[in-house]
Amino acid sequence: MSRALTLMRVFFLRDLAIDMSYKVSIAIEIVDVLIGAAGFFYLS
Amino acid sequence: MSLPAISIRDLTRTFGGRTILRGITLNVDRGETLVVRGKNGSGKTTLLEILATLLHPSSGTVTVLGHDVVAAGRAVRSAIGYAPSATQSFYPRLNGRQNLELFAAAYGVEPSALRRRVATLLDRIGLAGAARERVERYSDGMRARLSIARALLTDAPVLLLDEPMKSLDAQGRESARELIARCGRGSRTAVWVTHDDAEAQSLATRIATLEDGVLR
């Protein structure tokens, strides 16, 4: 079980590091999430 | 008498109708450096990929430290360090250090020892200066060195090296040879594949030659 959790953590960090290497893309994604959250907050 | 590190009995491997390995029988003792040489297409890489559990034998049995490569693949994989011939087996968007840390974590290297181990290997293989560069910017020689470092991440008792010096310059070859020799001291067993006769003579405790899938 701990081996499976370790691998999950490793692969998550791998994907995060790869995503972070695309700087513009990750910035647009963060802005998109913030706009979505703000829109949800004001419309609800 | 102790069990051989690697035991191969009547190994045959076919792809479609084509036979790549024909009835190979071979023992590799603990601490031995066996160099397998042969021309391109002679079956060297196929043999190594079977030892690394990447391919199954068509017939015959292969054991590494007593573990069958088909029935006990996981045990075999934890006993080997493998440097494949293709140097594309890294994440190109990650840097050299990140790649090694990722593989080390996946191999189960203790987190407390992981960074130090990676830093030491990068330094010894001459990549400390390029550790923060993305692998997509590495030359073939740099990737080959990174591949050797990855094979040495764990203190695996069996090393499988598929033409690890193919893309290295003279200095790179020397440092790689030194590193592998240093890490190979003691009871570590190595199977080293090459088509370079001079390299084979300088490294081997024993040389085997593959010709059209038959061991000479």
mmCIF file of C-alpha atoms in Angstrom:
data_model
loop_
_atom_site.group_PDB
_atom_site.id
_atom_site.type_symbol
_atom_site.label_atom_id
_atom_site.label_comp_id
_atom_site.label_asym_id
_atom_site.label_seq_id
_atom_site.Cartn_x
_atom_site.Cartn_y
_atom_site.Cartn_z
ATOM 1 C CA MET A 1 0.000 0.000 0.000
ATOM 2 C CA SER A 2 2.740 2.462 0.930
ATOM 3 C CA ARG A 3 4.515 1.546 -2.326
ATOM 4 C CA ALA A 4 1.351 2.446 -4.269
ATOM 5 C CA LEU A 5 1.045 5.758 -2.406
ATOM 6 C CA THR A 6 4.703 6.539 -3.074
ATOM 7 C CA LEU A 7 4.206 5.891 -6.789
ATOM 8 C CA MET A 8 1.053 8.038 -6.848
ATOM 9 C CA ARG A 9 2.978 10.870 -5.201
ATOM 10 C CA VAL A 10 5.908 10.461 -7.613
ATOM 11 C CA PHE A 11 3.676 10.501 -10.697
ATOM 12 C CA PHE A 12 1.687 13.487 -9.396
ATOM 13 C CA LEU A 13 4.917 15.434 -8.845
ATOM 14 C CA ARG A 14 6.128 14.395 -12.300
ATOM 15 C CA ASP A 15 2.952 15.680 -13.954
ATOM 16 C CA LEU A 16 3.049 18.877 -11.899
ATOM 17 C CA ALA A 17 6.698 19.505 -12.855
ATOM 18 C CA ILE A 18 5.933 18.909 -16.538
ATOM 19 C CA ASP A 19 2.868 21.211 -16.406
ATOM 20 C CA MET A 20 4.924 23.881 -14.639
ATOM 21 C CA SER A 21 7.496 23.741 -17.433
ATOM 22 C CA TYR A 22 4.859 25.174 -19.804
ATOM 23 C CA LYS A 23 4.837 28.580 -18.108
ATOM 24 C CA VAL A 24 2.334 30.432 -20.325
ATOM 25 C CA SER A 25 -0.059 27.510 -20.350
ATOM 26 C CA ILE A 26 -0.004 27.112 -16.561
ATOM 27 C CA ALA A 27 -0.482 30.890 -16.111
ATOM 28 C CA ILE A 28 -3.519 30.863 -18.431
ATOM 29 C CA GLU A 29 -4.921 27.883 -16.548
ATOM 30 C CA ILE A 30 -4.519 29.637 -13.185
ATOM 31 C CA VAL A 31 -6.186 32.816 -14.541
ATOM 32 C CA ASP A 32 -8.979 30.658 -15.996
ATOM 33 C CA VAL A 33 -9.565 28.995 -12.620
ATOM 34 C CA LEU A 34 -9.590 32.394 -10.847
ATOM 35 C CA ILE A 35 -12.045 33.895 -13.356
ATOM 36 C CA GLY A 36 -14.268 30.816 -13.073
ATOM 37 C CA ALA A 37 -14.240 30.967 -9.265
ATOM 38 C CA ALA A 38 -14.927 34.726 -9.263
ATOM 39 C CA GLY A 39 -17.787 34.319 -11.760
ATOM 40 C CA PHE A 40 -19.296 31.534 -9.668
ATOM 41 C CA PHE A 41 -18.986 33.699 -6.524
ATOM 42 C CA TYR A 42 -20.696 36.764 -8.054
ATOM 43 C CA LEU A 43 -23.414 34.872 -9.939
ATOM 44 C CA SER A 44 -24.430 32.600 -7.075
ATOM 45 C CA MET B 1 28.871 -23.755 -5.053
ATOM 46 C CA SER B 2 26.853 -20.518 -5.204
ATOM 47 C CA LEU B 3 23.983 -19.945 -7.604
ATOM 48 C CA PRO B 4 24.967 -17.979 -10.749
ATOM 49 C CA ALA B 5 23.728 -14.385 -10.855
ATOM 50 C CA ILE B 6 22.165 -15.001 -14.252
ATOM 51 C CA SER B 7 21.135 -18.333 -15.663
ATOM 52 C CA ILE B 8 19.846 -18.750 -19.215
ATOM 53 C CA ARG B 9 18.669 -22.147 -20.451
ATOM 54 C CA ASP B 10 17.837 -22.886 -24.070
ATOM 55 C CA LEU B 11 16.458 -19.379 -24.673
ATOM 56 C CA THR B 12 14.716 -18.749 -27.960
ATOM 57 C CA ARG B 13 12.931 -15.574 -28.993
ATOM 58 C CA THR B 14 11.026 -15.057 -32.197
ATOM 59 C CA PHE B 15 9.285 -12.015 -33.639
ATOM 60 C CA GLY B 16 6.604 -13.073 -36.093
ATOM 61 C CA GLY B 17 8.279 -15.770 -38.149
ATOM 62 C CA ARG B 18 11.782 -14.463 -37.518
ATOM 63 C CA THR B 19 14.005 -16.103 -34.896
ATOM 64 C CA ILE B 20 16.230 -13.564 -33.146
ATOM 65 C CA LEU B 21 17.738 -15.760 -30.399
ATOM 66 C CA ARG B 22 18.277 -19.501 -30.933
ATOM 67 C CA GLY B 23 18.790 -21.848 -28.019
ATOM 68 C CA ILE B 24 21.024 -19.634 -25.881
ATOM 69 C CA THR B 25 22.427 -21.298 -22.774
ATOM 70 C CA LEU B 26 24.641 -19.225 -20.513
ATOM 71 C CA ASN B 27 25.560 -18.676 -16.861
ATOM 72 C CA VAL B 28 26.956 -15.439 -15.484
ATOM 73 C CA ASP B 29 28.639 -15.742 -12.094
ATOM 74 C CA ARG B 30 28.335 -13.176 -9.328
ATOM 75 C CA GLY B 31 30.909 -10.418 -9.688
ATOM 76 C CA GLU B 32 31.524 -11.219 -13.319
ATOM 77 C CA THR B 33 31.463 -8.614 -16.133
ATOM 78 C CA LEU B 34 30.210 -10.379 -19.218
ATOM 79 C CA VAL B 35 30.523 -8.434 -22.435
ATOM 80 C CA VAL B 36 28.199 -9.592 -25.198
ATOM 81 C CA ARG B 37 29.431 -8.417 -28.552
ATOM 82 C CA GLY B 38 27.997 -8.853 -31.975
ATOM 83 C CA LYS B 39 27.020 -7.016 -35.114
ATOM 84 C CA ASN B 40 23.890 -4.902 -35.412
ATOM 85 C CA GLY B 41 20.841 -7.151 -35.505
ATOM 86 C CA SER B 42 22.598 -10.122 -33.912
ATOM 87 C CA GLY B 43 20.158 -10.186 -30.959
ATOM 88 C CA LYS B 44 22.197 -8.413 -28.257
ATOM 89 C CA THR B 45 19.524 -5.911 -27.300
ATOM 90 C CA THR B 46 16.790 -8.581 -27.392
ATOM 91 C CA LEU B 47 18.816 -10.674 -24.932
ATOM 92 C CA LEU B 48 19.233 -7.701 -22.600
ATOM 93 C CA GLU B 49 15.550 -6.768 -22.856
ATOM 94 C CA ILE B 50 14.594 -10.304 -21.827
ATOM 95 C CA LEU B 51 16.936 -10.054 -18.824
ATOM 96 C CA ALA B 52 15.320 -6.695 -17.979
ATOM 97 C CA THR B 53 11.810 -8.281 -18.188
ATOM 98 C CA LEU B 54 10.816 -5.992 -21.076
ATOM 99 C CA LEU B 55 10.345 -8.997 -23.367
ATOM 100 C CA HIS B 56 9.260 -12.545 -22.586
ATOM 101 C CA PRO B 57 11.191 -15.502 -23.949
ATOM 102 C CA SER B 58 9.401 -17.508 -26.655
ATOM 103 C CA SER B 59 10.832 -20.623 -25.008
ATOM 104 C CA GLY B 60 13.469 -21.495 -22.438
ATOM 105 C CA THR B 61 14.056 -20.175 -18.936
ATOM 106 C CA VAL B 62 15.924 -17.135 -17.687
ATOM 107 C CA THR B 63 16.609 -16.378 -14.033
ATOM 108 C CA VAL B 64 18.282 -13.401 -12.378
ATOM 109 C CA LEU B 65 19.521 -14.067 -8.831
ATOM 110 C CA GLY B 66 17.270 -17.109 -8.818
ATOM 111 C CA HIS B 67 14.128 -15.178 -9.880
ATOM 112 C CA ASP B 68 12.421 -16.211 -13.093
ATOM 113 C CA VAL B 69 12.055 -13.240 -15.468
ATOM 114 C CA VAL B 70 8.491 -14.229 -16.380
ATOM 115 C CA ALA B 71 7.101 -15.519 -13.087
ATOM 116 C CA ALA B 72 8.897 -13.069 -10.788
ATOM 117 C CA GLY B 73 9.350 -9.970 -12.927
ATOM 118 C CA ARG B 74 9.024 -7.550 -10.033
ATOM 119 C CA ALA B 75 11.768 -9.288 -8.033
ATOM 120 C CA VAL B 76 14.011 -9.256 -11.098
ATOM 121 C CA ARG B 77 13.377 -5.558 -11.725
ATOM 122 C CA SER B 78 14.307 -4.682 -8.154
ATOM 123 C CA ALA B 79 17.604 -6.548 -8.598
ATOM 124 C CA ILE B 80 18.767 -4.830 -11.775
ATOM 125 C CA GLY B 81 20.041 -1.470 -12.928
ATOM 126 C CA TYR B 82 19.319 -1.065 -16.633
ATOM 127 C CA ALA B 83 20.734 1.409 -19.137
ATOM 128 C CA PRO B 84 18.841 0.940 -22.426
ATOM 129 C CA SER B 85 20.434 1.776 -25.758
ATOM 130 C CA ALA B 86 17.730 4.267 -26.672
ATOM 131 C CA THR B 87 18.437 7.551 -24.959
ATOM 132 C CA GLN B 88 14.891 8.844 -25.416
ATOM 133 C CA SER B 89 13.672 7.255 -22.186
ATOM 134 C CA PHE B 90 13.660 10.464 -20.155
ATOM 135 C CA TYR B 91 11.094 13.202 -19.651
ATOM 136 C CA PRO B 92 12.353 15.917 -22.029
ATOM 137 C CA ARG B 93 10.602 18.802 -20.241
ATOM 138 C CA LEU B 94 12.243 17.940 -16.917
ATOM 139 C CA ASN B 95 15.874 18.665 -16.168
ATOM 140 C CA GLY B 96 18.513 16.009 -15.523
ATOM 141 C CA ARG B 97 18.275 16.261 -11.759
ATOM 142 C CA GLN B 98 14.463 16.100 -11.782
ATOM 143 C CA ASN B 99 14.555 13.039 -14.044
ATOM 144 C CA LEU B 100 16.982 11.170 -11.793
ATOM 145 C CA GLU B 101 15.073 12.161 -8.638
ATOM 146 C CA LEU B 102 11.852 10.957 -10.214
ATOM 147 C CA PHE B 103 13.298 7.567 -11.157
ATOM 148 C CA ALA B 104 15.043 7.235 -7.796
ATOM 149 C CA ALA B 105 11.752 7.856 -5.970
ATOM 150 C CA ALA B 106 9.960 5.382 -8.229
ATOM 151 C CA TYR B 107 12.696 2.794 -7.540
ATOM 152 C CA GLY B 108 12.113 3.250 -3.825
ATOM 153 C CA VAL B 109 15.314 5.088 -2.881
ATOM 154 C CA GLU B 110 14.912 6.509 0.630
ATOM 155 C CA PRO B 111 13.820 10.186 0.444
ATOM 156 C CA SER B 112 16.532 11.181 2.942
ATOM 157 C CA ALA B 113 19.272 9.728 0.700
ATOM 158 C CA LEU B 114 17.721 10.562 -2.653
ATOM 159 C CA ARG B 115 19.014 14.096 -3.286
ATOM 160 C CA ARG B 116 22.521 13.296 -2.134
ATOM 161 C CA ARG B 117 22.639 10.132 -4.241
ATOM 162 C CA VAL B 118 21.459 12.000 -7.349
ATOM 163 C CA ALA B 119 23.897 14.881 -6.781
ATOM 164 C CA THR B 120 26.799 12.460 -6.320
ATOM 165 C CA LEU B 121 26.002 10.541 -9.496
ATOM 166 C CA LEU B 122 25.521 13.722 -11.554
ATOM 167 C CA ASP B 123 28.872 14.954 -10.328
ATOM 168 C CA ARG B 124 30.672 11.679 -11.054
ATOM 169 C CA ILE B 125 29.210 11.363 -14.525
ATOM 170 C CA GLY B 126 30.161 14.954 -15.358
ATOM 171 C CA LEU B 127 26.660 16.401 -15.574
ATOM 172 C CA ALA B 128 26.637 18.496 -12.402
ATOM 173 C CA GLY B 129 26.888 21.699 -14.476
ATOM 174 C CA ALA B 130 23.943 20.698 -16.658
ATOM 175 C CA ALA B 131 21.760 19.290 -13.882
ATOM 176 C CA ARG B 132 19.271 22.159 -14.158
ATOM 177 C CA GLU B 133 19.033 22.063 -17.933
ATOM 178 C CA ARG B 134 16.052 20.375 -19.536
ATOM 179 C CA VAL B 135 16.844 16.970 -21.000
ATOM 180 C CA GLU B 136 15.389 18.087 -24.358
ATOM 181 C CA ARG B 137 18.459 20.318 -24.658
ATOM 182 C CA TYR B 138 20.912 17.511 -23.866
ATOM 183 C CA SER B 139 23.120 16.026 -26.564
ATOM 184 C CA ASP B 140 23.042 12.254 -27.191
ATOM 185 C CA GLY B 141 26.245 11.893 -25.174
ATOM 186 C CA MET B 142 24.752 13.728 -22.203
ATOM 187 C CA ARG B 143 21.645 11.530 -22.357
ATOM 188 C CA ALA B 144 23.840 8.438 -22.482
ATOM 189 C CA ARG B 145 25.630 9.607 -19.339
ATOM 190 C CA LEU B 146 22.306 10.305 -17.646
ATOM 191 C CA SER B 147 21.179 6.803 -18.595
ATOM 192 C CA ILE B 148 24.263 5.289 -16.941
ATOM 193 C CA ALA B 149 23.611 7.397 -13.825
ATOM 194 C CA ARG B 150 20.013 6.125 -13.740
ATOM 195 C CA ALA B 151 21.204 2.514 -13.895
ATOM 196 C CA LEU B 152 23.382 3.204 -10.865
ATOM 197 C CA LEU B 153 20.690 4.940 -8.782
ATOM 198 C CA THR B 154 19.997 1.893 -6.696
ATOM 199 C CA ASP B 155 22.781 -0.373 -5.559
ATOM 200 C CA ALA B 156 21.354 -3.107 -7.754
ATOM 201 C CA PRO B 157 23.474 -6.261 -7.690
ATOM 202 C CA VAL B 158 23.066 -6.780 -11.449
ATOM 203 C CA LEU B 159 23.789 -4.139 -14.095
ATOM 204 C CA LEU B 160 22.494 -4.434 -17.657
ATOM 205 C CA LEU B 161 24.158 -1.952 -20.003
ATOM 206 C CA ASP B 162 23.186 -1.718 -23.647
ATOM 207 C CA GLU B 163 25.962 0.050 -25.546
ATOM 208 C CA PRO B 164 26.230 2.716 -22.841
ATOM 209 C CA MET B 165 29.263 4.375 -24.435
ATOM 210 C CA LYS B 166 27.869 4.588 -27.959
ATOM 211 C CA SER B 167 27.476 8.361 -28.040
ATOM 212 C CA LEU B 168 30.261 9.326 -25.659
ATOM 213 C CA ASP B 169 33.465 11.145 -26.529
ATOM 214 C CA ALA B 170 36.834 9.867 -25.251
ATOM 215 C CA GLN B 171 36.594 11.779 -21.968
ATOM 216 C CA GLY B 172 32.992 10.689 -21.425
ATOM 217 C CA ARG B 173 33.944 7.053 -22.061
ATOM 218 C CA GLU B 174 36.741 7.233 -19.536
ATOM 219 C CA SER B 175 34.589 8.783 -16.800
ATOM 220 C CA ALA B 176 31.728 6.359 -17.504
ATOM 221 C CA ARG B 177 34.103 3.389 -17.397
ATOM 222 C CA GLU B 178 35.591 4.633 -14.130
ATOM 223 C CA LEU B 179 32.175 5.222 -12.584
ATOM 224 C CA ILE B 180 30.841 1.817 -13.564
ATOM 225 C CA ALA B 181 34.045 0.106 -12.436
ATOM 226 C CA ARG B 182 33.922 1.924 -9.089
ATOM 227 C CA CYS B 183 30.267 1.115 -8.549
ATOM 228 C CA GLY B 184 30.873 -2.429 -9.766
ATOM 229 C CA ARG B 185 33.460 -3.332 -7.186
ATOM 230 C CA GLY B 186 32.638 -6.295 -5.022
ATOM 231 C CA SER B 187 29.973 -8.739 -5.987
ATOM 232 C CA ARG B 188 28.098 -6.689 -8.583
ATOM 233 C CA THR B 189 27.465 -8.540 -11.824
ATOM 234 C CA ALA B 190 27.343 -6.732 -15.160
ATOM 235 C CA VAL B 191 26.166 -7.706 -18.618
ATOM 236 C CA TRP B 192 27.501 -5.206 -21.077
ATOM 237 C CA VAL B 193 26.455 -5.170 -24.718
ATOM 238 C CA THR B 194 28.647 -3.623 -27.378
ATOM 239 C CA HIS B 195 29.757 -3.990 -30.955
ATOM 240 C CA ASP B 196 33.097 -2.346 -30.195
ATOM 241 C CA ASP B 197 35.834 -5.006 -29.855
ATOM 242 C CA ALA B 198 38.321 -2.700 -28.101
ATOM 243 C CA GLU B 199 35.678 -1.722 -25.537
ATOM 244 C CA ALA B 200 34.845 -5.386 -25.001
ATOM 245 C CA GLN B 201 38.496 -6.331 -24.401
ATOM 246 C CA SER B 202 39.042 -3.503 -21.917
ATOM 247 C CA LEU B 203 35.964 -4.180 -19.795
ATOM 248 C CA ALA B 204 35.229 -7.853 -19.739
ATOM 249 C CA THR B 205 36.086 -10.637 -17.382
ATOM 250 C CA ARG B 206 34.478 -12.797 -20.077
ATOM 251 C CA ILE B 207 33.376 -12.137 -23.638
ATOM 252 C CA ALA B 208 30.538 -13.862 -25.471
ATOM 253 C CA THR B 209 29.802 -13.289 -29.137
ATOM 254 C CA LEU B 210 26.332 -13.360 -30.650
ATOM 255 C CA GLU B 211 26.071 -14.191 -34.329
ATOM 256 C CA ASP B 212 22.633 -14.379 -35.900
ATOM 257 C CA GLY B 213 21.059 -15.208 -32.550
ATOM 258 C CA VAL B 214 23.532 -17.985 -31.672
ATOM 259 C CA LEU B 215 26.089 -17.641 -28.879
ATOM 260 C CA ARG B 216 29.670 -18.481 -29.921
#
